Tab-separated table of C-alpha atoms in Angstrom:
chain	number	residue	atom	x	y	z
A	1	GLY	CA	-11.373	-1.687	-0.786
A	2	THR	CA	-7.946	1.187	-1.173
A	3	VAL	CA	-10.117	2.910	1.619
A	4	SER	CA	-11.231	0.173	4.278
A	5	SER	CA	-7.503	-1.189	3.643
A	6	ASN	CA	-6.065	2.207	4.595
A	7	LYS	CA	-8.084	2.562	7.216
A	8	ALA	CA	-7.458	-0.797	9.079
A	9	ALA	CA	-3.388	0.620	8.636
A	10	ILE	CA	-4.330	3.849	10.261
A	11	ARG	CA	-6.311	1.799	13.146
A	12	ILE	CA	-3.500	-1.369	13.571
A	13	ILE	CA	-1.298	2.096	14.007
A	14	GLY	CA	-3.299	3.807	16.465
A	15	ASP	CA	-3.837	0.841	17.789
A	16	THR	CA	-0.485	-0.798	18.209
A	17	THR	CA	1.936	1.806	18.988
A	18	PRO	CA	2.845	4.834	19.947
A	19	LEU	CA	2.146	6.808	17.597
A	20	TRP	CA	-0.388	9.408	16.976
A	21	SER	CA	-2.614	8.470	13.516
A	22	GLN	CA	-4.591	9.708	10.111
A	23	GLY	CA	-5.848	9.151	6.938
A	24	HIS	CA	-6.682	11.988	4.509
A	25	ILE	CA	-8.387	9.993	1.542
A	26	VAL	CA	-9.575	11.761	-1.564
A	27	TYR	CA	-11.372	9.582	-3.995
A	28	ASP	CA	-13.610	10.197	-6.692
A	29	SER	CA	-17.684	9.445	-6.580
A	30	LYS	CA	-17.465	6.600	-8.390
A	31	ARG	CA	-15.541	4.415	-5.921
A	32	SER	CA	-15.327	1.637	-7.477
A	33	GLY	CA	-12.445	1.361	-9.898
A	34	ALA	CA	-12.084	5.382	-9.779
A	35	THR	CA	-8.213	7.339	-8.394
A	36	THR	CA	-7.889	7.120	-5.066
A	37	VAL	CA	-4.950	8.699	-4.042
A	38	SER	CA	-4.463	7.921	0.685
A	39	ASP	CA	-2.626	9.640	2.942
A	40	LEU	CA	-1.089	8.223	5.773
A	41	ARG	CA	0.303	10.226	8.310
A	42	PHE	CA	1.341	9.479	11.408
A	43	GLY	CA	4.256	9.689	13.956
A	44	PRO	CA	4.956	10.543	17.737
A	45	ASP	CA	2.724	14.300	18.514
A	46	PRO	CA	-1.300	15.319	17.420
A	47	ILE	CA	-2.216	15.234	14.724
A	48	ARG	CA	-4.020	19.018	14.276
A	49	SER	CA	-5.131	19.230	10.579
A	50	THR	CA	-5.802	17.455	7.088
A	51	TYR	CA	-3.449	17.693	4.173
A	52	LEU	CA	-1.803	16.792	1.079
A	53	ILE	CA	1.697	14.780	1.897
A	54	ARG	CA	4.030	17.001	-0.168
A	55	ARG	CA	6.754	14.488	0.464
A	56	ALA	CA	6.089	10.607	1.718
A	57	GLY	CA	8.462	8.226	2.801
A	58	PHE	CA	5.975	6.176	1.936
A	59	LEU	CA	4.036	5.807	-1.934
A	60	ALA	CA	2.117	3.441	-2.840
A	61	VAL	CA	1.863	3.349	-7.641
A	62	HIS	CA	-1.431	0.576	-6.884
A	63	ASP	CA	-2.214	0.281	-10.727
A	64	PRO	CA	1.007	0.259	-13.056
A	65	GLY	CA	-1.037	2.302	-15.882
A	66	PHE	CA	-0.590	5.102	-13.315
A	67	LEU	CA	2.402	5.846	-14.000
A	68	ASP	CA	2.196	6.589	-17.518
A	69	ARG	CA	-1.233	8.884	-16.428
A	70	LEU	CA	-0.499	10.528	-13.932
A	71	ASP	CA	2.755	12.174	-12.226
A	72	VAL	CA	2.320	9.487	-8.929
A	73	LEU	CA	5.785	9.567	-7.169
A	74	GLU	CA	5.807	12.947	-7.459
A	75	PRO	CA	5.578	13.136	-3.343
A	76	ALA	CA	8.421	10.785	-3.635
A	77	ASP	CA	10.795	12.284	-0.707
A	78	VAL	CA	14.519	11.295	-1.181
A	79	GLY	CA	15.443	7.640	-0.163
A	80	ALA	CA	11.274	6.774	0.561
A	81	THR	CA	10.339	3.402	0.184
A	82	VAL	CA	8.157	3.016	-3.059
A	83	LEU	CA	5.679	-0.665	-4.004
A	84	VAL	CA	4.117	-1.194	-7.226
A	85	ASN	CA	1.878	-3.608	-8.390
A	86	THR	CA	2.307	-4.359	-11.803
A	87	PRO	CA	2.302	-7.805	-13.588
A	88	THR	CA	5.620	-7.349	-15.539
A	89	PRO	CA	8.442	-9.742	-14.042
A	90	PRO	CA	10.406	-8.997	-11.379
A	91	GLU	CA	13.781	-8.799	-13.978
A	92	GLU	CA	11.967	-6.388	-16.197
A	93	PHE	CA	9.690	-4.018	-14.254
A	94	TRP	CA	13.062	-1.151	-14.107
A	95	ALA	CA	12.889	-0.965	-18.099
A	96	SER	CA	9.399	-1.005	-17.589
A	97	LEU	CA	9.357	1.971	-16.136
A	98	PRO	CA	8.727	5.641	-17.682
A	99	ILE	CA	11.843	7.338	-18.168
A	100	GLU	CA	10.965	10.410	-16.418
A	101	ALA	CA	10.154	7.737	-13.480
A	102	GLN	CA	13.279	5.390	-13.464
A	103	HIS	CA	15.518	9.361	-13.916
A	104	LEU	CA	13.152	10.658	-10.105
A	105	LEU	CA	13.593	7.606	-9.194
A	106	ARG	CA	17.236	7.337	-9.319
A	107	GLU	CA	18.023	10.971	-8.342
A	108	ARG	CA	15.609	10.244	-4.425
A	109	ARG	CA	17.395	7.765	-3.569
A	110	CYS	CA	14.116	5.412	-3.409
A	111	ARG	CA	13.548	1.624	-2.597
A	112	VAL	CA	11.849	0.411	-5.347
A	113	PHE	CA	10.083	-2.800	-5.059
A	114	ALA	CA	6.937	-4.861	-6.364
A	115	ILE	CA	4.797	-7.095	-6.599
A	116	ASP	CA	1.929	-8.692	-8.667
A	117	ALA	CA	0.045	-8.225	-6.053
A	118	ASN	CA	-3.411	-9.175	-8.769
A	119	GLN	CA	-1.843	-12.717	-9.413
A	120	VAL	CA	-1.005	-13.350	-5.024
A	121	ALA	CA	-4.936	-11.972	-5.593
A	122	GLU	CA	-6.499	-14.188	-7.174
A	123	ASP	CA	-3.786	-16.956	-6.650
A	124	HIS	CA	-6.483	-17.250	-3.226
A	125	GLY	CA	-9.162	-16.550	-4.414
A	126	LEU	CA	-9.662	-12.694	-3.561
A	127	GLY	CA	-10.346	-12.082	-7.180
A	128	ARG	CA	-9.594	-8.258	-7.932
A	129	ARG	CA	-9.306	-7.283	-3.766
A	130	ILE	CA	-5.792	-5.917	-4.186
A	131	ASN	CA	-5.873	-4.519	-0.405
A	132	THR	CA	-5.230	-6.538	1.844
A	133	ILE	CA	-1.947	-7.811	-0.073
A	134	MET	CA	-1.307	-4.049	-0.454
A	135	SER	CA	-1.028	-3.134	2.869
A	136	THR	CA	0.606	-6.582	4.005
A	137	CYS	CA	3.989	-5.319	2.038
A	138	PHE	CA	2.887	-1.524	3.376
A	139	PHE	CA	3.676	-2.785	6.617
A	140	ALA	CA	6.185	-5.053	5.801
A	141	LEU	CA	8.641	-2.362	3.944
A	142	SER	CA	7.006	0.653	6.659
A	143	GLY	CA	9.425	-0.268	9.629
A	144	VAL	CA	6.222	1.570	11.415
A	145	LEU	CA	5.757	-1.230	13.229
A	146	PRO	CA	8.200	-4.883	13.678
A	147	ARG	CA	7.331	-6.856	10.899
A	148	GLU	CA	6.317	-9.602	12.849
A	149	GLU	CA	3.484	-7.642	14.857
A	150	ALA	CA	2.616	-6.050	11.809
A	151	ILE	CA	1.918	-8.896	10.184
A	152	ALA	CA	-0.344	-10.649	12.704
A	153	ALA	CA	-2.009	-6.878	13.395
A	154	VAL	CA	-3.126	-6.989	9.922
A	155	LYS	CA	-3.960	-11.438	10.288
A	156	GLN	CA	-6.023	-10.299	13.530
A	157	SER	CA	-7.921	-7.207	11.245
A	158	VAL	CA	-8.226	-9.936	8.285
A	159	ALA	CA	-10.009	-11.875	11.533
A	160	GLU	CA	-12.042	-9.170	12.279
A	161	THR	CA	-12.399	-7.675	9.473
A	162	TRP	CA	-13.615	-10.715	7.179
A	163	GLY	CA	-14.793	-13.060	10.142
A	164	LYS	CA	-18.373	-13.061	9.276
A	165	ARG	CA	-18.370	-14.827	6.285
A	166	GLY	CA	-16.267	-17.347	7.200
A	167	PRO	CA	-13.628	-19.530	7.774
A	168	GLU	CA	-13.040	-19.957	3.897
A	169	ILE	CA	-12.511	-16.283	3.622
A	170	VAL	CA	-10.185	-15.213	6.695
A	171	ARG	CA	-8.224	-18.562	5.325
A	172	ARG	CA	-8.034	-17.352	1.820
A	173	ASN	CA	-6.804	-13.199	2.853
A	174	VAL	CA	-4.374	-14.849	5.268
A	175	GLU	CA	-2.830	-17.679	3.406
A	176	ALA	CA	-2.646	-13.750	0.801
A	177	ILE	CA	-1.020	-11.744	3.790
A	178	ASP	CA	2.129	-15.151	3.877
A	179	ASP	CA	2.408	-15.466	0.279
A	180	ALA	CA	2.505	-11.194	-0.793
A	181	LEU	CA	5.573	-11.576	1.946
A	182	ALA	CA	7.652	-14.008	-0.347
A	183	GLU	CA	6.604	-12.377	-3.405
């Protein structure tokens, strides 16, 4: 769901702001369950080429296991916002991070947020689909759009994407969006 979620985010930014937007998504041919890296770029000028982002203002880690296995935090810019999906309780989260990650986050003065998106998804009958929850957090934390406007756009996107599956699916996703904001 990460690729679809990021495409939706690009569409929301492109359709509701004066910004130009582009996504560069790299994923394994296996797709489901494989590592996906999504670089979303947006700004006031047209984006004329595709490239990987060297320094990111926002970083989301959807699988906390990546923190131990991959150097996922290296692209974090100074002052970046970092969002981690983790089942670790908030009061234990910082201590659970690898020492190298703590050092990098401190050194670059990153703002760090954690959410148990898997639990929010499960609580709303979404199974392992955390993409809507993580997308909601991105819009709530990134400031690319005013928060209320962004959340309304995410809910509209959910209605358009999942509406054909019925109102129950849309309702579950919308409730998960509201709970993601509370978490």
